[in-house]
């Protein structure tokens, strides 16, 4: 039995004929929300990358592409906001997800709060089939799993990271064995396609949330994908940053007057590396590129299924990444993590294979976030800027959207597209009102509404008010910096010393926002994510040799 047959059988996928397909499409659109994991702003071809992403590039060419779309700086806070339309602290995931991160405060429960209604719960009430495949990472205890929070069907991983070849898969709320030839990016798509076919048989519109764990570490890719990129990165990260920046300017994604941010001070100078170091780091980036390439191939499988069923024109497809590219750990990344995988090979030949467990590090992450500063977990632009592509032939035409949007806006956007009203209660108890606003007016050519946006993650703070952005870094004393991000989005010209009154005014606004959404003072001891087994696998054992 091959992998796809296994998934179809295990997930009880139903094969349907052309007649069923023809009758499945109602006036309400299908909704397909696809998320990448730890993918940088510049990692797609349509955002300046050299990585082959023809399927996402095609969606971008025929739809709306946002240049100022914001996330919440890390995987699980962004996912909490995406699912609830709330800031992560309001949703109960102000820091991380999992029992170890329950800090006894409303904003830091380590799972979605009970007084939230998810997009799946809301759309299911409105008559949609609700489907999910992939990474959950917003709770793993009783009552916290996808099928407990509104999803009719689920297959994926519950936690933040996984061995791509040997994941800990769940179907519904039960652990299952891995299929033959398991590779998570492919397996999640197999499940998603099966769920889509089930929904056509039921003649219902569906909401599909396909949350890839790629390209989050560990660097794991199929050999044929790696081979495409071997040697491509021998010139190093500085050259890559410059190449991507030039393409971004040509595409109109960045203002030519914004200079490329300087190389991250903690990144390495490529010229200082030995020949062996350069060879090793070039291969790490080749594996990363292969992971993005494979992700795009699977987006293509979803689009092909929509085309074959006649559903593409009346399906809103949204693609984004959950945060900026990941700097972990150090300028060269880690070569092994015994906490996650015992006896992992660090041999050059094994990089990217099931024998390895490594990351690409801060220097390549700096290139992934071109042209911006810093990385995942920070609230400078490199940490909180995501590519966002929206494609809906029946409603959206090709355009570049320059106004700001935020992940809290995705739930109201999809609800408006579906003609569904937000829920006012869950299990007979009131729920919080959605914070976000629908992006459909912007995606169809309108102006972005005037509003302010707030961030806090691990003590890193930011406040966006009009063209101005106030931002601070916890491990550098949390001194406020001020930038005009319309004139200076690469955050090079700090205006704080020239405008102390504006800094004070905006800082007070951030403090009021923090009190309202449940931000707690951050402590230095909290600043490192604990390497606990449950972070990777709730059933114990961070990996297998």
XYZ file of C-alpha atoms in Angstrom:
545
model
C 0.000 0.000 0.000
C 1.522 3.377 -0.976
C 1.386 6.603 1.052
C -1.617 8.127 -0.700
C -3.644 4.930 -0.471
C -2.813 4.743 3.235
C -4.037 8.290 3.845
C -7.209 7.770 1.838
C -7.997 4.633 3.797
C -6.962 5.931 7.212
C -8.834 9.201 6.804
C -11.894 7.494 5.266
C -11.629 9.625 2.141
C -14.516 9.124 -0.278
C -13.945 8.973 -4.016
C -16.580 10.886 -5.948
C -17.466 11.092 -9.613
C -17.962 13.984 -11.942
C -21.681 14.242 -11.222
C -21.109 14.718 -7.508
C -18.458 17.312 -8.253
C -20.771 19.268 -10.470
C -23.422 19.430 -7.759
C -21.105 20.301 -4.895
C -20.439 23.936 -5.665
C -22.987 26.279 -4.166
C -22.970 30.063 -4.282
C -20.965 30.215 -1.086
C -17.244 29.883 -1.799
C -14.972 27.204 -0.510
C -12.259 28.626 1.744
C -8.694 27.293 1.648
C -6.216 28.748 4.133
C -2.620 27.568 3.672
C 0.165 28.417 6.100
C 3.919 27.917 5.885
C 6.039 27.604 9.020
C 9.084 29.837 9.658
C 9.264 30.971 6.033
C 10.821 34.395 5.472
C 9.315 37.370 3.664
C 11.555 36.867 0.608
C 11.366 33.065 0.247
C 8.756 32.897 -2.555
C 9.464 33.700 -6.179
C 6.654 36.255 -6.173
C 8.390 37.988 -3.230
C 11.872 38.036 -4.760
C 13.231 34.524 -4.233
C 15.261 32.332 -6.559
C 13.468 29.264 -5.114
C 11.094 27.697 -7.640
C 7.542 28.376 -6.429
C 5.544 28.413 -9.693
C 2.231 27.453 -8.119
C 2.201 30.215 -5.526
C 3.590 32.620 -8.119
C 0.629 31.762 -10.349
C -1.844 32.423 -7.530
C -0.138 35.753 -6.836
C -0.187 36.734 -10.517
C -3.933 36.116 -10.684
C -4.869 37.494 -7.279
C -3.934 39.942 -4.558
C -0.448 40.121 -3.082
C 0.024 42.097 0.138
C 3.291 43.898 0.857
C 2.545 44.913 4.467
C 0.971 41.890 6.087
C 1.843 41.272 9.732
C 2.010 38.195 11.948
C 2.545 37.785 15.710
C 6.303 36.978 15.606
C 6.122 33.250 16.446
C 4.329 30.078 15.372
C 1.746 29.477 18.088
C 0.752 33.096 18.862
C 0.138 33.662 15.155
C -1.919 30.471 14.914
C -3.987 31.495 17.928
C -4.728 34.851 16.299
C -5.487 33.300 12.924
C -7.989 30.882 14.461
C -9.782 33.424 16.677
C -9.419 36.882 15.125
C -7.928 38.040 18.446
C -4.527 39.132 19.644
C -2.606 36.087 20.943
C -2.817 37.124 24.602
C -6.595 37.453 24.313
C -6.658 33.969 22.800
C -4.611 32.519 25.686
C -1.334 32.001 23.791
C 0.704 35.090 24.616
C 3.923 33.094 24.624
C 3.968 29.396 23.658
C 1.602 26.430 23.506
C 1.708 23.336 25.690
C 1.285 22.463 29.379
C 4.785 23.696 30.235
C 3.779 27.195 29.145
C 0.679 27.620 31.310
C 1.806 30.573 33.428
C -1.406 30.925 35.406
C -2.513 34.098 33.637
C -5.375 34.521 31.172
C -3.041 35.577 28.385
C -0.563 32.756 28.962
C -2.584 29.546 29.266
C -0.588 27.586 26.692
C -3.748 26.758 24.707
C -6.742 28.479 23.145
C -8.882 30.100 25.814
C -12.371 28.725 26.417
C -13.924 32.170 25.875
C -12.872 32.260 22.227
C -14.771 31.013 19.193
C -12.567 29.614 16.445
C -13.107 30.171 12.764
C -13.863 26.450 12.456
C -16.552 26.572 15.149
C -18.057 29.635 13.500
C -18.053 28.288 9.954
C -19.379 24.899 11.029
C -22.337 26.681 12.633
C -22.820 28.458 9.291
C -23.079 25.161 7.403
C -19.503 24.617 6.264
C -17.540 21.402 6.487
C -14.415 22.232 8.474
C -11.202 20.442 7.586
C -7.655 20.636 8.871
C -4.391 18.960 7.975
C -1.009 19.801 9.456
C 0.481 21.594 12.434
C -1.934 22.628 15.218
C 0.313 24.005 18.013
C -2.342 25.781 20.089
C -3.065 23.108 22.692
C -2.736 19.371 23.070
C -4.737 18.454 26.164
C -8.277 17.235 26.629
C -10.710 19.577 24.903
C -7.890 21.458 23.136
C -7.432 19.496 19.915
C -8.674 20.523 16.460
C -11.730 18.256 16.622
C -12.574 19.852 19.985
C -12.363 23.351 18.481
C -14.661 23.011 15.494
C -12.899 20.871 12.910
C -14.882 17.964 11.464
C -11.750 16.259 10.149
C -8.120 16.454 11.228
C -4.844 14.744 10.435
C -1.529 16.213 11.507
C 0.869 17.014 14.332
C -0.212 18.749 17.527
C 3.056 20.388 18.512
C 5.677 22.832 17.313
C 8.261 20.748 15.472
C 8.494 17.298 13.951
C 10.800 14.891 12.234
C 9.430 15.062 8.672
C 10.085 11.377 8.099
C 8.973 10.115 11.524
C 6.302 12.502 12.851
C 3.853 11.769 15.645
C 0.631 11.871 13.640
C -2.906 12.226 14.952
C -6.141 11.511 13.132
C -8.972 13.212 14.970
C -7.807 13.006 18.589
C -6.100 9.622 18.275
C -2.462 8.829 17.488
C -1.916 6.822 14.315
C 0.963 5.019 12.662
C 2.876 6.791 9.930
C 2.057 5.890 6.325
C 4.617 4.331 3.999
C 7.075 6.800 2.443
C 6.074 9.364 5.055
C 7.120 12.984 4.510
C 4.902 15.440 6.343
C 4.450 18.015 3.570
C 3.135 15.301 1.253
C 1.137 13.457 3.923
C -0.708 16.585 5.048
C -1.666 17.320 1.447
C -2.816 13.736 0.892
C -5.152 14.135 3.859
C -6.386 17.542 2.716
C -7.272 16.230 -0.739
C -9.178 13.331 0.780
C -11.118 15.669 3.063
C -12.001 17.911 0.105
C -13.448 14.938 -1.764
C -15.505 13.951 1.279
C -17.023 17.409 1.362
C -18.009 17.270 -2.283
C -19.809 14.019 -1.610
C -21.733 15.829 1.146
C -22.499 18.710 -1.264
C -21.365 21.251 1.307
C -18.981 24.188 0.990
C -15.842 23.601 2.991
C -13.180 25.449 4.932
C -9.764 23.805 4.663
C -6.895 24.874 6.917
C -3.696 23.321 5.550
C -0.882 24.143 7.970
C 2.448 22.843 6.724
C 5.319 22.435 9.184
C 7.718 23.299 6.348
C 10.207 24.875 6.234
C 10.582 24.867 10.064
C 13.653 22.971 11.262
C 14.801 20.202 11.181
C 16.119 20.522 7.637
C 14.569 17.485 5.959
C 13.895 17.206 2.232
C 13.540 14.623 -0.481
C 16.822 13.956 -2.352
C 15.420 14.898 -5.753
C 14.375 18.298 -4.411
C 17.731 18.942 -2.727
C 19.587 18.146 -5.933
C 17.906 21.079 -7.721
C 19.630 23.548 -5.394
C 23.048 22.008 -4.784
C 25.677 24.645 -5.538
C 23.114 27.444 -5.872
C 24.121 29.018 -2.553
C 27.892 28.757 -2.847
C 28.073 32.558 -3.075
C 26.783 32.994 0.473
C 24.099 34.949 2.258
C 25.278 38.487 1.517
C 25.116 37.878 -2.221
C 21.712 36.245 -1.822
C 20.350 39.211 0.143
C 21.467 41.624 -2.563
C 20.023 39.475 -5.350
C 16.667 39.158 -3.614
C 16.533 42.855 -2.800
C 17.075 43.761 -6.451
C 14.268 41.422 -7.514
C 11.965 42.857 -4.843
C 12.546 46.357 -6.176
C 11.877 45.180 -9.731
C 8.634 43.536 -8.595
C 7.486 46.718 -6.844
C 7.376 44.972 -3.454
C 9.737 47.395 -1.734
C 10.312 51.086 -2.225
C 13.617 51.708 -4.039
C 14.427 54.402 -1.486
C 14.529 51.833 1.319
C 18.128 50.657 1.639
C 18.784 47.019 2.356
C 19.204 46.631 6.106
C 22.797 45.913 7.191
C 23.865 42.337 7.703
C 22.697 41.139 11.121
C 25.557 41.843 13.574
C 25.279 38.273 14.869
C 25.479 36.763 11.378
C 28.812 35.623 9.998
C 30.874 37.195 7.220
C 30.774 34.613 4.428
C 34.326 35.499 3.419
C 35.565 34.490 6.870
C 34.327 30.893 6.533
C 36.595 28.005 5.666
C 36.020 26.040 2.468
C 34.422 23.209 4.446
C 32.162 25.630 6.353
C 30.999 27.228 3.109
C 30.259 23.814 1.623
C 28.255 22.788 4.671
C 26.279 26.025 4.919
C 25.548 26.041 1.186
C 24.038 22.575 1.477
C 21.926 23.583 4.488
C 20.381 26.379 2.445
C 19.887 23.999 -0.490
C 17.875 21.706 1.788
C 15.837 24.657 3.066
C 15.094 25.716 -0.521
C 14.069 22.149 -1.326
C 11.578 22.224 1.558
C 9.985 25.415 0.202
C 9.983 23.920 -3.299
C 8.173 20.787 -2.054
C 5.663 22.946 -0.183
C 4.896 24.778 -3.428
C 4.528 21.479 -5.279
C 1.859 20.484 -2.775
C 0.076 23.817 -3.088
C -0.020 22.937 -6.780
C -1.695 19.620 -5.968
C -4.444 21.456 -4.086
C -4.943 23.925 -6.939
C -5.053 21.098 -9.479
C -7.745 19.359 -7.432
C -9.774 22.572 -7.321
C -9.418 22.977 -11.082
C -10.353 19.369 -11.794
C -13.500 19.669 -9.683
C -14.537 22.973 -11.249
C -14.252 24.729 -7.876
C -11.251 27.010 -8.366
C -13.172 30.082 -9.539
C -15.391 30.049 -6.456
C -12.692 29.219 -3.912
C -10.885 31.830 -1.848
C -7.318 30.589 -1.378
C -5.163 32.488 1.121
C -1.492 31.716 1.694
C 0.805 33.166 4.366
C 3.691 32.362 6.692
C 3.342 32.344 10.472
C 6.399 34.510 11.257
C 9.714 35.657 9.876
C 12.534 33.267 9.060
C 14.036 31.473 12.056
C 17.455 32.398 13.476
C 17.789 29.373 15.768
C 20.520 28.716 16.811
C 23.505 30.993 16.188
C 25.020 32.172 12.896
C 25.391 28.621 11.523
C 22.360 26.964 13.131
C 22.566 23.745 15.097
C 23.885 20.479 13.678
C 22.056 18.204 16.115
C 19.596 18.352 19.008
C 19.901 15.253 21.206
C 16.874 16.468 23.173
C 14.825 15.864 20.022
C 16.667 13.085 18.229
C 19.277 10.827 19.748
C 22.242 9.770 17.626
C 21.477 12.286 14.870
C 24.200 12.321 12.242
C 26.180 15.525 11.710
C 27.942 14.215 8.602
C 27.832 16.451 5.536
C 26.445 13.640 3.386
C 23.500 13.163 5.760
C 22.325 16.804 5.905
C 18.656 16.809 4.912
C 18.146 13.077 5.353
C 16.204 11.204 8.012
C 19.506 10.612 9.809
C 20.004 14.335 10.496
C 18.374 16.971 12.703
C 19.760 20.437 11.978
C 18.840 24.073 11.272
C 20.282 26.701 8.921
C 20.848 29.470 11.467
C 20.865 33.217 11.769
C 22.960 34.092 8.724
C 20.614 32.427 6.233
C 17.588 33.620 8.208
C 18.840 37.171 7.685
C 18.658 36.493 3.936
C 15.204 34.945 4.259
C 13.890 38.153 5.808
C 15.303 40.421 3.081
C 15.159 43.433 3.174
C 14.201 43.687 6.846
C 15.906 43.594 10.239
C 15.906 40.705 12.708
C 13.990 37.439 12.752
C 11.235 35.289 14.196
C 10.384 36.250 17.820
C 11.378 39.919 17.381
C 8.877 42.664 16.582
C 11.070 44.491 14.089
C 9.888 44.039 10.510
C 11.930 40.888 9.880
C 10.098 39.069 12.659
C 6.530 40.141 11.928
C 6.322 40.540 8.128
C 4.722 37.734 6.104
C 4.035 37.254 2.436
C 0.290 36.996 1.835
C -1.349 35.859 -1.387
C -5.137 35.794 -1.886
C -6.711 34.205 -4.981
C -10.432 34.107 -5.787
C -11.226 34.442 -9.504
C -14.918 35.157 -8.917
C -14.128 38.148 -6.708
C -10.480 39.249 -6.815
C -8.445 40.591 -9.715
C -4.674 40.856 -9.953
C -3.305 43.647 -7.780
C -0.594 44.532 -5.320
C -2.008 45.662 -1.960
C 0.251 48.108 -0.147
C -1.863 48.917 2.919
C -1.210 47.086 6.198
C -3.064 43.975 7.302
C -2.694 41.659 10.289
C -3.303 37.981 10.961
C -6.209 38.961 13.262
C -7.924 40.077 10.038
C -8.043 36.645 8.418
C -10.977 35.268 10.387
C -13.258 38.255 9.643
C -12.103 38.165 6.012
C -13.127 34.536 5.590
C -16.361 35.050 7.493
C -17.315 37.917 5.194
C -16.498 35.814 2.145
C -18.717 33.024 3.504
C -21.533 35.332 4.574
C -21.174 34.016 8.122
C -21.687 36.004 11.314
C -19.276 35.777 14.275
C -20.481 33.700 17.196
C -21.457 35.482 20.399
C -21.201 32.414 22.620
C -19.627 28.975 22.836
C -21.052 26.144 24.928
C -23.638 28.599 26.238
C -21.054 31.105 27.493
C -20.072 34.481 25.994
C -16.966 34.712 23.840
C -14.708 37.656 23.115
C -15.538 39.837 20.132
C -13.215 39.612 17.133
C -10.500 42.298 17.037
C -9.650 42.045 13.345
C -11.300 43.623 10.323
C -12.079 42.037 6.982
C -9.375 42.518 4.363
C -11.806 42.088 1.462
C -12.179 45.848 0.909
C -8.390 46.146 0.553
C -8.085 42.997 -1.546
C -10.670 44.388 -3.972
C -8.979 47.775 -4.358
C -10.099 49.797 -1.343
C -7.981 51.684 1.163
C -6.768 50.239 4.449
C -8.809 51.504 7.425
C -7.116 53.783 9.930
C -6.246 51.888 13.101
C -3.369 51.028 15.406
C -1.803 47.588 15.845
C 0.085 46.136 18.810
C 2.642 43.386 19.407
C 4.378 41.741 22.344
C 6.372 38.552 22.316
C 8.981 37.528 24.894
C 9.188 41.143 25.998
C 9.776 42.478 22.483
C 7.204 45.196 21.828
C 5.808 47.217 18.931
C 3.034 49.687 18.184
C 2.025 50.691 14.649
C 0.089 53.959 14.432
C -0.410 55.326 10.934
C 2.965 55.611 9.234
C 4.860 55.418 12.535
C 6.103 52.341 14.343
C 7.387 52.190 17.909
C 9.489 49.093 18.620
C 11.805 47.738 21.311
C 13.996 44.696 21.959
C 13.851 43.057 25.384
C 17.429 41.795 25.483
C 18.747 45.255 24.617
C 17.056 47.054 27.485
C 13.675 47.585 25.786
C 14.531 51.144 24.818
C 11.936 52.455 22.407
C 12.901 53.089 18.786
C 10.699 55.099 16.413
C 10.500 54.678 12.644
C 8.416 56.019 9.796
C 7.836 52.671 8.104
C 6.382 54.221 4.968
C 9.617 56.134 4.382
C 11.953 53.692 6.157
C 10.550 50.183 6.449
C 13.999 48.648 6.859
C 14.186 50.549 10.165
C 17.520 52.295 9.708
C 16.636 55.861 10.744
C 15.618 55.888 14.418
C 13.571 59.050 15.067
C 13.155 58.549 18.829
C 15.698 61.174 19.878
C 14.115 63.744 17.553
C 10.524 63.086 18.647
C 10.458 62.265 22.390
C 6.885 63.511 22.795
C 5.653 61.200 20.042
C 7.538 58.300 21.643
C 5.873 59.041 24.982
C 2.427 59.313 23.404
C 2.750 56.064 21.472
C 4.291 54.241 24.451
C 1.246 55.142 26.522
C -0.984 53.790 23.757
C 0.984 50.534 23.727
C 0.716 50.243 27.519
C -3.057 50.748 27.386
C -3.312 48.118 24.656
C -1.160 45.712 26.670
C -3.390 46.063 29.721
C -6.490 45.534 27.599
C -5.329 42.370 25.824
C -3.596 40.751 28.815
C 0.141 41.326 28.338
C 2.120 40.504 31.486
C 5.587 41.900 32.331
C 8.250 39.694 30.777
C 11.032 38.236 32.888
C 14.528 37.497 31.655
C 14.282 33.892 32.834
C 11.336 33.363 30.489
C 13.285 34.382 27.422
C 14.481 30.910 26.426
C 12.043 28.289 25.190
C 12.634 25.249 27.426
C 13.815 22.175 25.573
C 11.105 19.914 26.893
C 9.997 16.679 25.277
C 6.352 17.666 25.239
C 7.208 20.631 22.991
C 7.968 18.168 20.245
C 5.852 15.176 21.180
C 3.073 15.071 23.800
C 3.361 11.285 24.040
C 6.995 11.484 25.175
C 10.252 11.108 23.316
C 11.533 14.013 21.310
C 12.664 11.889 18.411
C 13.929 8.531 17.293
C 17.393 7.474 16.303
